Amino acid sequence: MDDESAPRKGTVTQRAVERIKAMIGEGRLEPGQRLPTERDLATQLGISRSSVREAIRALTVMGLLEARHGSGIYVTRLEAGDLLESFGVVADLSRGPQLVELLEIRRVLESTATALAAARITSDQLAEVEKHLAAMNATDDPEEVLAHDLAFHREIAVAAGNETMAAILEGLSSRTFRARVWRGYREEGAFARTRREHAAIHRALAARDPEAARAAAAAHVGEVEEWLRAQLGP
Amino acid sequence: MDDESAPRKGTVTQRAVERIKAMIGEGRLEPGQRLPTERDLATQLGISRSSVREAIRALTVMGLLEARHGSGIYVTRLEAGDLLESFGVVADLSRGPQLVELLEIRRVLESTATALAAARITSDQLAEVEKHLAAMNATDDPEEVLAHDLAFHREIAVAAGNETMAAILEGLSSRTFRARVWRGYREEGAFARTRREHAAIHRALAARDPEAARAAAAAHVGEVEEWLRAQLGP
DNA sequence: CGAGCGGGGTGGTCGGACCACTACGGGTCG
DNA sequence: CGACCCGTAGTGGTCCGACCACCCCGCTCG
């Protein structure tokens, strides 16, 4: 005796996923709100706890829910960062030509974000960018350089004012992704060139020059892109 | 007595996810390959079948695995379409300002893709685009118009030659997403304008003019973007 | 009044049973 | 001889009940 006429399509778990997703989509479940117990959900949906758990697992991976051991299940803030967290696996698992495609996308988005940032960045944010730029140039530890490199671009993406774009770029620049590509790249004397490119980006930001910023960012990513393309060619 | 030193961090299921993901990342599991049965995997990983199932569910949502009832579990082709399938939920669940951000991203990517398509599109692909353009203008059924509209842009994205970008745009144009935004948009006499914009895009493609194509696509998405921004403002 | 310590409730894991479906092969019929 | 049908073994899908690990909150005791 269900409260609703149960759709007969798909597996039980899939139906549960759709129903919970719909509840969130319709606003019946607010961000941050706590869901009923797994056991209660099982009763309400008329399915077993195992199936409920799989549905929750699926929604957790999608970034809609968050399970806290011993506490309960909660709806995430539903912000870009939450929903695009799993986007990074694409970058981590892509290979060959697909890596070039990803860099092409990153070039487009990164140049746009940098241009927007040039027009909107605040003094505080600019200071933060400069901090990472200096730290990047002050050390030779590849790990630390990479960390500040990531932070450098992340700060710029945030300054662009489009959180969703920043989240996507975050995924496209995930640690393992860049580590994989740059391992070979950096060994070809690209270190100095990278510094110059970063300096150029910073200069354009400080000058509040969107066009220069767009060009500098596109060139920066384009360098890596071209190198990768050459690696795959022959 | 495990075969490997088991990392002690995180839940059992999460560890299983990481291990299987790593196997795929390292190439030990090829695309299309069949995995051991859930029962065997449980034994090999030293965990219960329930946990294995949750791990598989997670990897399925990520687009890495595909479970076929009665047959087995298989690695997907690992192409952009598989991995970005769940990307659409972002578009379906975003609201308010986040919708504008998504349209901003779509404008950037769509204009780039259309420009690339103008340079690379084949005669066959162009004919396909024209087919959807004609079909779109030949009917008044909103459902059918929307379907051909989607196909129109999808064909262009494919012609751009970047499958990953096409997959992202596919998610950014998901059926429910556009239906939600356009419900109001279309009612404001935007129907005719949309036709003109589509015609302009097609003209630029036929003329193999990337710059014109970029501008037409940017204007097309920008129209909706501005309308949505205005809706949210006051 | 505060720190420590429980206990109840939550998600996490486990094992085993059964169901639904697919794939494959042997048997049958034309 | 070949195409078809059907049974069966094996797979993922679902369910159940038990127990574990952890968090939160209130109670107690110093």
Short mmCIF file of C-alpha atoms (C1' of nucleotides) in Angstrom, two decimals:
data_model
loop_
_atom_site.label_atom_id
_atom_site.label_comp_id
_atom_site.label_asym_id
_atom_site.label_seq_id
_atom_site.Cartn_x
_atom_site.Cartn_y
_atom_site.Cartn_z
CA MET A 1 0.00 0.00 0.00
CA ASP A 2 2.19 2.84 -1.24
CA ASP A 3 1.40 6.49 -0.73
CA GLU A 4 2.09 7.03 -4.42
CA SER A 5 1.53 4.93 -7.50
CA ALA A 6 4.92 3.33 -7.90
CA PRO A 7 6.43 3.67 -11.38
CA ARG A 8 7.27 0.24 -12.69
CA LYS A 9 10.30 1.20 -14.70
CA GLY A 10 13.87 0.46 -13.71
CA THR A 11 15.29 -1.09 -10.59
CA VAL A 12 14.00 -0.38 -7.13
CA THR A 13 17.15 1.48 -6.21
CA GLN A 14 17.00 3.65 -9.30
CA ARG A 15 13.44 4.59 -8.49
CA ALA A 16 14.49 5.57 -4.99
CA VAL A 17 17.26 7.73 -6.43
CA GLU A 18 14.80 9.50 -8.69
CA ARG A 19 12.30 10.06 -5.92
CA ILE A 20 14.83 11.56 -3.53
CA LYS A 21 16.36 13.63 -6.32
CA ALA A 22 12.90 14.90 -7.19
CA MET A 23 12.25 15.83 -3.56
CA ILE A 24 15.39 17.95 -3.60
CA GLY A 25 14.57 19.42 -7.00
CA GLU A 26 11.10 20.42 -5.86
CA GLY A 27 12.43 22.03 -2.73
CA ARG A 28 10.80 19.57 -0.37
CA LEU A 29 14.30 18.94 0.96
CA GLU A 30 16.23 22.09 1.74
CA PRO A 31 20.02 22.40 1.62
CA GLY A 32 21.55 21.39 4.93
CA GLN A 33 18.41 19.61 6.02
CA ARG A 34 18.64 16.24 7.69
CA LEU A 35 16.94 13.27 6.07
CA PRO A 36 15.02 10.55 7.89
CA THR A 37 16.94 7.56 9.13
CA GLU A 38 17.97 4.94 6.59
CA ARG A 39 15.61 2.59 8.39
CA ASP A 40 12.77 5.09 8.26
CA LEU A 41 13.42 5.86 4.60
CA ALA A 42 13.29 2.16 3.87
CA THR A 43 9.85 1.99 5.47
CA GLN A 44 8.57 5.15 3.79
CA LEU A 45 9.76 4.09 0.34
CA GLY A 46 8.64 0.54 0.88
CA ILE A 47 12.04 -0.94 0.09
CA SER A 48 14.82 -2.59 2.04
CA ARG A 49 17.52 -0.72 3.86
CA SER A 50 20.15 -2.14 1.49
CA SER A 51 18.47 -0.51 -1.48
CA VAL A 52 18.10 2.74 0.42
CA ARG A 53 21.79 2.67 1.20
CA GLU A 54 22.71 2.18 -2.46
CA ALA A 55 20.44 5.04 -3.47
CA ILE A 56 22.06 7.26 -0.86
CA ARG A 57 25.49 6.19 -2.04
CA ALA A 58 24.56 7.20 -5.58
CA LEU A 59 23.24 10.58 -4.48
CA THR A 60 26.33 11.08 -2.34
CA VAL A 61 28.58 10.55 -5.34
CA MET A 62 26.47 13.04 -7.29
CA GLY A 63 27.13 15.55 -4.54
CA LEU A 64 23.51 15.94 -3.46
CA LEU A 65 23.74 14.17 -0.11
CA GLU A 66 26.35 13.82 2.59
CA ALA A 67 26.36 11.00 5.13
CA ARG A 68 27.85 11.62 8.54
CA HIS A 69 28.61 8.46 10.46
CA GLY A 70 26.68 8.36 13.72
CA SER A 71 24.84 11.58 12.99
CA GLY A 72 22.61 11.28 9.94
CA ILE A 73 22.22 12.03 6.26
CA TYR A 74 22.13 15.65 5.13
CA VAL A 75 21.43 17.53 1.94
CA THR A 76 24.52 19.40 0.79
CA ARG A 77 24.52 23.13 0.18
CA LEU A 78 23.92 22.24 -3.47
CA GLU A 79 26.56 24.73 -4.55
CA ALA A 80 28.73 24.26 -7.59
CA GLY A 81 31.61 22.88 -5.57
CA ASP A 82 29.50 20.12 -4.07
CA LEU A 83 27.90 19.04 -7.32
CA LEU A 84 31.05 19.13 -9.42
CA GLU A 85 33.35 17.39 -7.00
CA SER A 86 33.21 14.15 -8.93
CA PHE A 87 34.05 16.03 -12.09
CA GLY A 88 37.72 15.57 -11.34
CA VAL A 89 37.66 11.85 -12.09
CA VAL A 90 37.20 12.69 -15.75
CA ALA A 91 40.51 14.51 -15.74
CA ASP A 92 42.18 11.75 -13.76
CA LEU A 93 41.11 8.94 -16.06
CA SER A 94 41.36 10.59 -19.44
CA ARG A 95 44.21 9.64 -21.71
CA GLY A 96 45.78 10.54 -24.98
CA PRO A 97 43.58 12.64 -27.25
CA GLN A 98 41.04 13.15 -24.49
CA LEU A 99 43.67 14.96 -22.43
CA VAL A 100 44.17 17.42 -25.26
CA GLU A 101 40.43 17.97 -25.44
CA LEU A 102 40.35 18.70 -21.73
CA LEU A 103 43.18 21.18 -22.04
CA GLU A 104 41.37 22.82 -24.93
CA ILE A 105 38.34 23.28 -22.70
CA ARG A 106 40.49 24.54 -19.90
CA ARG A 107 42.14 27.04 -22.21
CA VAL A 108 38.76 28.44 -23.22
CA LEU A 109 37.41 28.65 -19.67
CA GLU A 110 40.65 29.75 -18.04
CA SER A 111 41.17 32.59 -20.49
CA THR A 112 37.59 33.74 -20.00
CA ALA A 113 37.87 33.52 -16.23
CA THR A 114 41.15 35.41 -16.23
CA ALA A 115 39.65 38.14 -18.38
CA LEU A 116 36.69 38.46 -16.07
CA ALA A 117 39.01 38.51 -13.08
CA ALA A 118 41.00 41.36 -14.57
CA ALA A 119 37.86 43.46 -14.56
CA ARG A 120 36.54 42.44 -11.17
CA ILE A 121 39.42 41.44 -8.91
CA THR A 122 39.69 43.24 -5.58
CA SER A 123 42.86 44.47 -4.00
CA ASP A 124 42.76 41.75 -1.38
CA GLN A 125 42.33 39.04 -3.98
CA LEU A 126 45.13 40.49 -6.06
CA ALA A 127 47.39 40.45 -3.01
CA GLU A 128 46.53 36.79 -2.50
CA VAL A 129 47.44 36.05 -6.10
CA GLU A 130 50.75 37.82 -5.65
CA LYS A 131 51.44 35.80 -2.54
CA HIS A 132 51.13 32.53 -4.41
CA LEU A 133 53.13 33.88 -7.30
CA ALA A 134 55.98 34.82 -4.98
CA ALA A 135 55.82 31.53 -3.10
CA MET A 136 55.88 29.66 -6.40
CA ASN A 137 59.05 31.41 -7.43
CA ALA A 138 60.72 31.10 -4.06
CA THR A 139 61.02 27.34 -3.95
CA ASP A 140 62.30 24.51 -6.11
CA ASP A 141 60.27 21.75 -4.52
CA PRO A 142 58.01 20.54 -7.34
CA GLU A 143 55.28 19.61 -4.90
CA GLU A 144 55.17 23.07 -3.40
CA VAL A 145 55.42 24.76 -6.77
CA LEU A 146 52.46 22.73 -8.00
CA ALA A 147 50.42 23.56 -4.91
CA HIS A 148 50.95 27.30 -5.29
CA ASP A 149 50.41 27.06 -9.03
CA LEU A 150 47.00 25.52 -8.39
CA ALA A 151 46.18 28.11 -5.74
CA PHE A 152 47.29 30.89 -8.10
CA HIS A 153 44.80 29.88 -10.74
CA ARG A 154 42.08 29.04 -8.25
CA GLU A 155 42.27 32.49 -6.72
CA ILE A 156 41.90 34.01 -10.17
CA ALA A 157 38.95 31.78 -11.00
CA VAL A 158 37.22 32.79 -7.80
CA ALA A 159 37.87 36.46 -8.53
CA ALA A 160 36.10 36.01 -11.85
CA GLY A 161 32.86 35.83 -9.89
CA ASN A 162 31.48 32.65 -11.45
CA GLU A 163 31.61 29.94 -8.80
CA THR A 164 30.46 27.25 -11.18
CA MET A 165 33.23 28.05 -13.61
CA ALA A 166 35.73 28.05 -10.76
CA ALA A 167 34.51 24.61 -9.69
CA ILE A 168 34.89 23.19 -13.19
CA LEU A 169 38.37 24.64 -13.51
CA GLU A 170 39.18 23.15 -10.15
CA GLY A 171 38.27 19.75 -11.52
CA LEU A 172 40.20 20.33 -14.71
CA SER A 173 43.28 21.17 -12.66
CA SER A 174 43.06 18.39 -10.14
CA ARG A 175 46.26 17.44 -8.48
CA THR A 176 46.79 14.06 -10.12
CA PHE A 177 45.84 15.44 -13.53
CA ARG A 178 48.44 18.17 -13.56
CA ALA A 179 51.04 16.01 -11.88
CA ARG A 180 50.63 13.49 -14.66
CA VAL A 181 50.91 15.94 -17.52
CA TRP A 182 53.53 18.18 -16.05
CA ARG A 183 55.93 15.50 -15.00
CA GLY A 184 57.39 15.44 -18.48
CA TYR A 185 56.60 19.02 -19.35
CA ARG A 186 58.59 20.59 -16.58
CA GLU A 187 61.66 18.59 -17.44
CA GLU A 188 62.05 20.36 -20.72
CA GLY A 189 63.12 23.70 -19.37
CA ALA A 190 59.54 24.89 -19.25
CA PHE A 191 60.09 26.01 -15.72
CA ALA A 192 61.37 29.47 -16.63
CA ARG A 193 58.77 29.91 -19.32
CA THR A 194 56.00 29.06 -16.89
CA ARG A 195 57.27 31.73 -14.55
CA ARG A 196 57.23 34.32 -17.30
CA GLU A 197 53.69 33.35 -18.26
CA HIS A 198 52.48 33.59 -14.69
CA ALA A 199 54.13 36.96 -14.40
CA ALA A 200 52.38 38.12 -17.56
CA ILE A 201 49.02 37.00 -16.21
CA HIS A 202 49.64 38.84 -12.98
CA ARG A 203 50.71 41.96 -14.82
CA ALA A 204 47.48 41.98 -16.82
CA LEU A 205 45.43 41.51 -13.66
CA ALA A 206 47.22 44.32 -11.86
CA ALA A 207 46.66 46.57 -14.87
CA ARG A 208 42.98 45.59 -14.94
CA ASP A 209 43.38 44.74 -18.60
CA PRO A 210 40.90 41.99 -19.57
CA GLU A 211 42.16 41.58 -23.13
CA ALA A 212 45.76 41.17 -22.06
CA ALA A 213 44.67 38.79 -19.32
CA ARG A 214 42.70 36.67 -21.77
CA ALA A 215 45.64 36.46 -24.12
CA ALA A 216 48.14 35.66 -21.39
CA ALA A 217 45.99 32.90 -19.93
CA ALA A 218 45.23 31.39 -23.32
CA ALA A 219 48.92 31.36 -24.17
CA HIS A 220 49.76 29.82 -20.81
CA VAL A 221 47.43 26.87 -21.19
CA GLY A 222 48.08 26.73 -24.92
CA GLU A 223 51.75 26.07 -24.32
CA VAL A 224 51.01 22.92 -22.37
CA GLU A 225 48.34 21.96 -24.84
CA GLU A 226 50.69 22.20 -27.79
CA TRP A 227 53.39 20.27 -25.98
CA LEU A 228 50.95 17.48 -25.18
CA ARG A 229 49.68 17.43 -28.73
CA ALA A 230 53.24 17.05 -29.97
CA GLN A 231 53.86 14.22 -27.53
CA LEU A 232 50.95 12.25 -28.91
CA GLY A 233 51.55 12.95 -32.57
CA PRO A 234 54.50 10.77 -33.51
CA MET B 1 45.98 -11.64 5.56
CA ASP B 2 45.46 -9.32 2.60
CA ASP B 3 47.37 -9.46 -0.64
CA GLU B 4 48.15 -5.76 -0.22
CA SER B 5 48.79 -3.58 2.77
CA ALA B 6 45.34 -2.22 3.40
CA PRO B 7 45.18 1.56 3.87
CA ARG B 8 43.43 2.28 7.12
CA LYS B 9 41.80 5.52 6.13
CA GLY B 10 38.15 5.93 5.25
CA THR B 11 35.36 3.44 5.11
CA VAL B 12 35.71 -0.03 3.65
CA THR B 13 33.50 0.87 0.71
CA GLN B 14 35.48 4.00 -0.06
CA ARG B 15 38.68 1.98 -0.10
CA ALA B 16 37.12 -0.49 -2.53
CA VAL B 17 36.09 2.41 -4.78
CA GLU B 18 39.63 3.75 -4.78
CA ARG B 19 41.16 0.37 -5.50
CA ILE B 20 38.89 -0.36 -8.44
CA LYS B 21 39.30 3.17 -9.75
CA ALA B 22 43.05 2.75 -9.51
CA MET B 23 42.89 -0.53 -11.42
CA ILE B 24 41.10 1.26 -14.24
CA GLY B 25 43.46 4.21 -14.08
CA GLU B 26 46.51 1.97 -14.31
CA GLY B 27 45.09 0.12 -17.26
CA ARG B 28 44.70 -3.18 -15.42
CA LEU B 29 41.05 -3.02 -16.40
CA GLU B 30 40.48 -2.23 -20.05
CA PRO B 31 37.39 -0.48 -21.44
CA GLY B 32 34.66 -2.98 -22.16
CA GLN B 33 36.26 -5.63 -20.03
CA ARG B 34 34.14 -7.72 -17.71
CA LEU B 35 34.87 -7.63 -14.00
CA PRO B 36 34.77 -10.61 -11.65
CA THR B 37 31.39 -11.34 -10.13
CA GLU B 38 30.29 -9.38 -7.11
CA ARG B 39 30.81 -12.47 -4.99
CA ASP B 40 34.32 -13.00 -6.28
CA LEU B 41 35.19 -9.34 -5.86
CA ALA B 42 33.98 -9.51 -2.29
CA THR B 43 36.36 -12.39 -1.64
CA GLN B 44 39.30 -10.79 -3.44
CA LEU B 45 38.90 -7.47 -1.65
CA GLY B 46 38.20 -9.17 1.66
CA ILE B 47 34.91 -7.34 2.21
CA SER B 48 31.24 -8.23 2.15
CA ARG B 49 29.15 -8.33 -0.98
CA SER B 50 27.05 -5.42 0.29
CA SER B 51 30.08 -3.17 0.41
CA VAL B 52 31.19 -4.32 -3.01
CA ARG B 53 27.76 -3.48 -4.37
CA GLU B 54 27.90 0.03 -2.93
CA ALA B 55 31.34 0.56 -4.41
CA ILE B 56 30.08 -0.61 -7.79
CA ARG B 57 27.07 1.66 -7.46
CA ALA B 58 29.37 4.61 -6.83
CA LEU B 59 31.58 3.79 -9.82
CA THR B 60 28.48 3.28 -11.94
CA VAL B 61 27.26 6.78 -11.12
CA MET B 62 30.71 8.13 -11.98
CA GLY B 63 30.36 6.50 -15.37
CA LEU B 64 33.27 4.10 -14.99
CA LEU B 65 31.32 0.87 -14.69
CA GLU B 66 28.10 -0.48 -16.13
CA ALA B 67 26.14 -3.31 -14.53
CA ARG B 68 24.04 -5.57 -16.74
CA HIS B 69 21.51 -7.61 -14.85
CA GLY B 70 22.10 -11.30 -15.32
CA SER B 71 25.26 -10.77 -17.33
CA GLY B 72 27.98 -9.07 -15.33
CA ILE B 73 29.77 -5.82 -14.59
CA TYR B 74 31.70 -4.12 -17.36
CA VAL B 75 34.07 -1.19 -17.68
CA THR B 76 32.56 1.53 -19.86
CA ARG B 77 34.31 2.82 -22.95
CA LEU B 78 35.57 5.61 -20.68
CA GLU B 79 34.68 8.19 -23.29
CA ALA B 80 33.57 11.70 -22.48
CA GLY B 81 29.90 10.84 -22.84
CA ASP B 82 30.09 8.05 -20.30
CA LEU B 83 32.01 10.01 -17.70
CA LEU B 84 29.99 13.21 -17.99
CA GLU B 85 26.54 11.66 -18.03
CA SER B 86 25.88 12.61 -14.42
CA PHE B 87 26.93 16.17 -15.22
CA GLY B 88 23.38 16.94 -16.22
CA VAL B 89 22.08 16.83 -12.66
CA VAL B 90 23.96 20.05 -11.97
CA ALA B 91 21.90 21.80 -14.59
CA ASP B 92 18.70 20.19 -13.36
CA LEU B 93 19.14 21.18 -9.74
CA SER B 94 20.68 24.62 -10.08
CA ARG B 95 18.55 27.62 -9.28
CA GLY B 96 18.60 31.36 -9.45
CA PRO B 97 22.05 32.88 -9.82
CA GLN B 98 23.59 29.48 -10.47
CA LEU B 99 21.47 29.14 -13.60
CA VAL B 100 22.95 32.36 -14.92
CA GLU B 101 26.44 31.06 -14.20
CA LEU B 102 25.67 27.90 -16.14
CA LEU B 103 24.40 29.88 -19.09
CA GLU B 104 27.52 32.02 -18.95
CA ILE B 105 29.62 28.88 -19.22
CA ARG B 106 27.44 27.57 -21.99
CA ARG B 107 27.82 30.81 -23.87
CA VAL B 108 31.59 30.57 -23.72
CA LEU B 109 31.73 26.93 -24.74
CA GLU B 110 28.95 27.06 -27.30
CA SER B 111 30.45 30.03 -29.09
CA THR B 112 33.83 28.34 -29.18
CA ALA B 113 32.35 25.08 -30.40
CA THR B 114 30.35 26.84 -33.09
CA ALA B 115 33.43 28.69 -34.27
CA LEU B 116 35.39 25.45 -34.46
CA ALA B 117 32.52 23.80 -36.28
CA ALA B 118 32.48 26.55 -38.88
CA ALA B 119 36.03 25.65 -39.77
CA ARG B 120 35.68 21.90 -39.66
CA ILE B 121 32.12 20.92 -40.46
CA THR B 122 31.62 18.46 -43.33
CA SER B 123 28.93 18.67 -45.96
CA ASP B 124 27.08 15.73 -44.46
CA GLN B 125 27.10 17.28 -41.02
CA LEU B 126 25.97 20.61 -42.41
CA ALA B 127 23.09 18.86 -44.16
CA GLU B 128 22.13 17.29 -40.85
CA VAL B 129 22.15 20.69 -39.19
CA GLU B 130 19.93 22.06 -41.93
CA LYS B 131 17.53 19.17 -41.48
CA HIS B 132 16.98 20.01 -37.82
CA LEU B 133 16.75 23.70 -38.61
CA ALA B 134 14.00 23.03 -41.13
CA ALA B 135 12.16 20.63 -38.85
CA MET B 136 12.34 23.17 -36.06
CA ASN B 137 10.70 25.80 -38.19
CA ALA B 138 8.10 23.46 -39.64
CA THR B 139 6.23 22.70 -36.44
CA ASP B 140 4.61 24.55 -33.59
CA ASP B 141 4.67 21.73 -31.08
CA PRO B 142 6.95 23.02 -28.33
CA GLU B 143 8.14 19.52 -27.52
CA GLU B 144 9.25 18.86 -31.06
CA VAL B 145 10.78 22.29 -31.43
CA LEU B 146 12.82 21.73 -28.31
CA ALA B 147 13.97 18.30 -29.50
CA HIS B 148 15.21 19.65 -32.83
CA ASP B 149 16.71 22.65 -31.12
CA LEU B 150 18.77 20.34 -28.94
CA ALA B 151 19.75 18.19 -31.92
CA PHE B 152 20.71 21.31 -33.87
CA HIS B 153 23.23 22.40 -31.27
CA ARG B 154 24.40 18.87 -30.58
CA GLU B 155 25.24 18.32 -34.23
CA ILE B 156 27.25 21.52 -34.24
CA ALA B 157 29.09 20.56 -31.05
CA VAL B 158 30.01 17.21 -32.56
CA ALA B 159 31.19 18.88 -35.73
CA ALA B 160 33.55 20.98 -33.62
CA GLY B 161 35.64 17.86 -33.17
CA ASN B 162 35.95 17.97 -29.38
CA GLU B 163 33.87 15.14 -27.96
CA THR B 164 34.47 16.20 -24.38
CA MET B 165 33.19 19.68 -25.08
CA ALA B 166 30.17 18.21 -26.84
CA ALA B 167 29.44 16.03 -23.82
CA ILE B 168 29.60 19.00 -21.44
CA LEU B 169 27.33 21.05 -23.67
CA GLU B 170 24.97 18.11 -23.80
CA GLY B 171 24.73 18.21 -20.02
CA LEU B 172 24.36 21.99 -20.05
CA SER B 173 21.43 21.67 -22.44
CA SER B 174 19.65 18.77 -20.79
CA ARG B 175 16.00 18.45 -21.55
CA THR B 176 14.67 19.40 -18.14
CA PHE B 177 17.10 22.30 -17.86
CA ARG B 178 16.03 23.99 -21.04
CA ALA B 179 12.39 23.17 -20.54
CA ARG B 180 12.54 24.91 -17.20
CA VAL B 181 14.22 28.07 -18.44
CA TRP B 182 12.47 28.34 -21.77
CA ARG B 183 8.98 27.87 -20.50
CA GLY B 184 8.78 31.53 -19.68
CA TYR B 185 11.25 32.73 -22.27
CA ARG B 186 9.35 31.43 -25.25
CA GLU B 187 6.16 33.05 -24.13
CA GLU B 188 7.58 36.51 -24.63
CA GLY B 189 7.65 36.45 -28.39
CA ALA B 190 11.16 35.09 -28.39
CA PHE B 191 10.07 32.43 -30.82
CA ALA B 192 10.73 34.48 -33.93
CA ARG B 193 13.96 35.86 -32.58
CA THR B 194 15.20 32.37 -31.82
CA ARG B 195 14.53 31.40 -35.41
CA ARG B 196 16.52 34.35 -36.70
CA GLU B 197 19.41 33.50 -34.42
CA HIS B 198 19.45 29.90 -35.52
CA ALA B 199 19.38 31.02 -39.12
CA ALA B 200 22.33 33.33 -38.47
CA ILE B 201 24.30 30.48 -36.93
CA HIS B 202 23.56 28.27 -39.89
CA ARG B 203 24.55 31.00 -42.32
CA ALA B 204 27.92 31.40 -40.64
CA LEU B 205 28.48 27.65 -40.69
CA ALA B 206 27.60 27.39 -44.38
CA ALA B 207 29.95 30.29 -45.12
CA ARG B 208 32.72 28.60 -43.09
CA ASP B 209 33.12 31.83 -41.16
CA PRO B 210 34.36 31.07 -37.62
CA GLU B 211 34.22 34.65 -36.41
CA ALA B 212 30.65 35.13 -37.51
CA ALA B 213 29.73 31.76 -36.07
CA ARG B 214 31.26 32.65 -32.70
CA ALA B 215 29.40 35.93 -32.59
CA ALA B 216 26.08 34.39 -33.62
CA ALA B 217 26.30 31.62 -31.04
CA ALA B 218 27.36 34.00 -28.29
CA ALA B 219 24.45 36.29 -29.10
CA HIS B 220 22.05 33.36 -29.19
CA VAL B 221 22.92 32.12 -25.71
CA GLY B 222 23.46 35.63 -24.47
CA GLU B 223 19.85 36.52 -25.24
CA VAL B 224 18.55 33.83 -22.93
CA GLU B 225 21.21 34.69 -20.37
CA GLU B 226 20.20 38.34 -20.26
CA TRP B 227 16.54 37.47 -20.04
CA LEU B 228 17.18 35.16 -17.11
CA ARG B 229 19.35 37.75 -15.41
CA ALA B 230 16.55 40.26 -15.73
CA GLN B 231 14.06 37.79 -14.28
CA LEU B 232 16.17 37.40 -11.16
CA GLY B 233 17.14 41.00 -10.70
CA PRO B 234 14.05 42.73 -9.25
"C1'" DC C 1 29.76 25.01 37.43
"C1'" DG C 2 32.57 22.18 34.50
"C1'" DA C 3 34.54 17.85 32.95
"C1'" DG C 4 33.92 13.10 32.38
"C1'" DC C 5 31.11 9.34 31.19
"C1'" DG C 6 27.73 6.86 29.84
"C1'" DG C 7 23.61 5.27 26.67
"C1'" DG C 8 20.67 5.66 22.82
"C1'" DG C 9 20.49 6.37 18.09
"C1'" DT C 10 22.83 6.78 13.70
"C1'" DG C 11 25.39 5.22 9.66
"C1'" DG C 12 28.71 1.20 8.31
"C1'" DT C 13 29.56 -3.69 7.68
"C1'" DC C 14 28.51 -8.33 7.44
"C1'" DG C 15 26.46 -12.94 5.91
"C1'" DG C 16 23.05 -15.48 3.87
"C1'" DA C 17 18.85 -16.23 1.51
"C1'" DC C 18 15.92 -15.63 -2.34
"C1'" DC C 19 14.30 -13.25 -6.79
"C1'" DA C 20 14.80 -11.61 -11.79
"C1'" DC C 21 17.20 -11.78 -15.59
"C1'" DT C 22 20.66 -13.28 -19.15
"C1'" DA C 23 23.33 -16.28 -21.71
"C1'" DC C 24 24.42 -20.60 -23.42
"C1'" DG C 25 23.74 -25.05 -24.87
"C1'" DG C 26 21.28 -29.31 -25.89
"C1'" DG C 27 17.26 -31.02 -27.65
"C1'" DT C 28 13.60 -30.87 -30.81
"C1'" DC C 29 11.01 -30.01 -34.82
"C1'" DG C 30 10.59 -28.54 -39.60
"C1'" DC D 1 20.87 -30.20 -41.82
"C1'" DG D 2 19.47 -25.92 -39.74
"C1'" DA D 3 16.54 -22.91 -37.14
"C1'" DC D 4 14.06 -22.60 -33.13
"C1'" DC D 5 12.72 -23.45 -28.42
"C1'" DC D 6 13.34 -24.15 -23.76
"C1'" DG D 7 15.76 -25.48 -19.58
"C1'" DT D 8 19.37 -24.45 -16.65
"C1'" DA D 9 23.40 -22.48 -14.56
"C1'" DG D 10 25.15 -18.23 -13.21
"C1'" DT D 11 24.79 -13.28 -12.78
"C1'" DG D 12 23.21 -8.95 -10.73
"C1'" DG D 13 19.07 -7.16 -7.78
"C1'" DT D 14 16.60 -7.29 -3.46
"C1'" DC D 15 15.61 -8.36 1.08
"C1'" DC D 16 16.39 -9.49 6.03
"C1'" DG D 17 18.48 -9.43 10.58
"C1'" DA D 18 22.35 -8.95 13.26
"C1'" DC D 19 26.28 -6.58 14.90
"C1'" DC D 20 29.96 -2.85 14.89
"C1'" DA D 21 31.80 2.06 15.07
"C1'" DC D 22 30.82 6.47 15.82
"C1'" DC D 23 28.41 10.88 17.28
"C1'" DC D 24 25.58 13.46 20.15
"C1'" DC D 25 23.50 14.75 24.34
"C1'" DG D 26 22.26 14.49 28.86
"C1'" DC D 27 23.42 12.88 33.28
"C1'" DT D 28 26.41 12.40 36.97
"C1'" DC D 29 30.05 13.40 39.90
"C1'" DG D 30 33.85 16.11 41.58
#
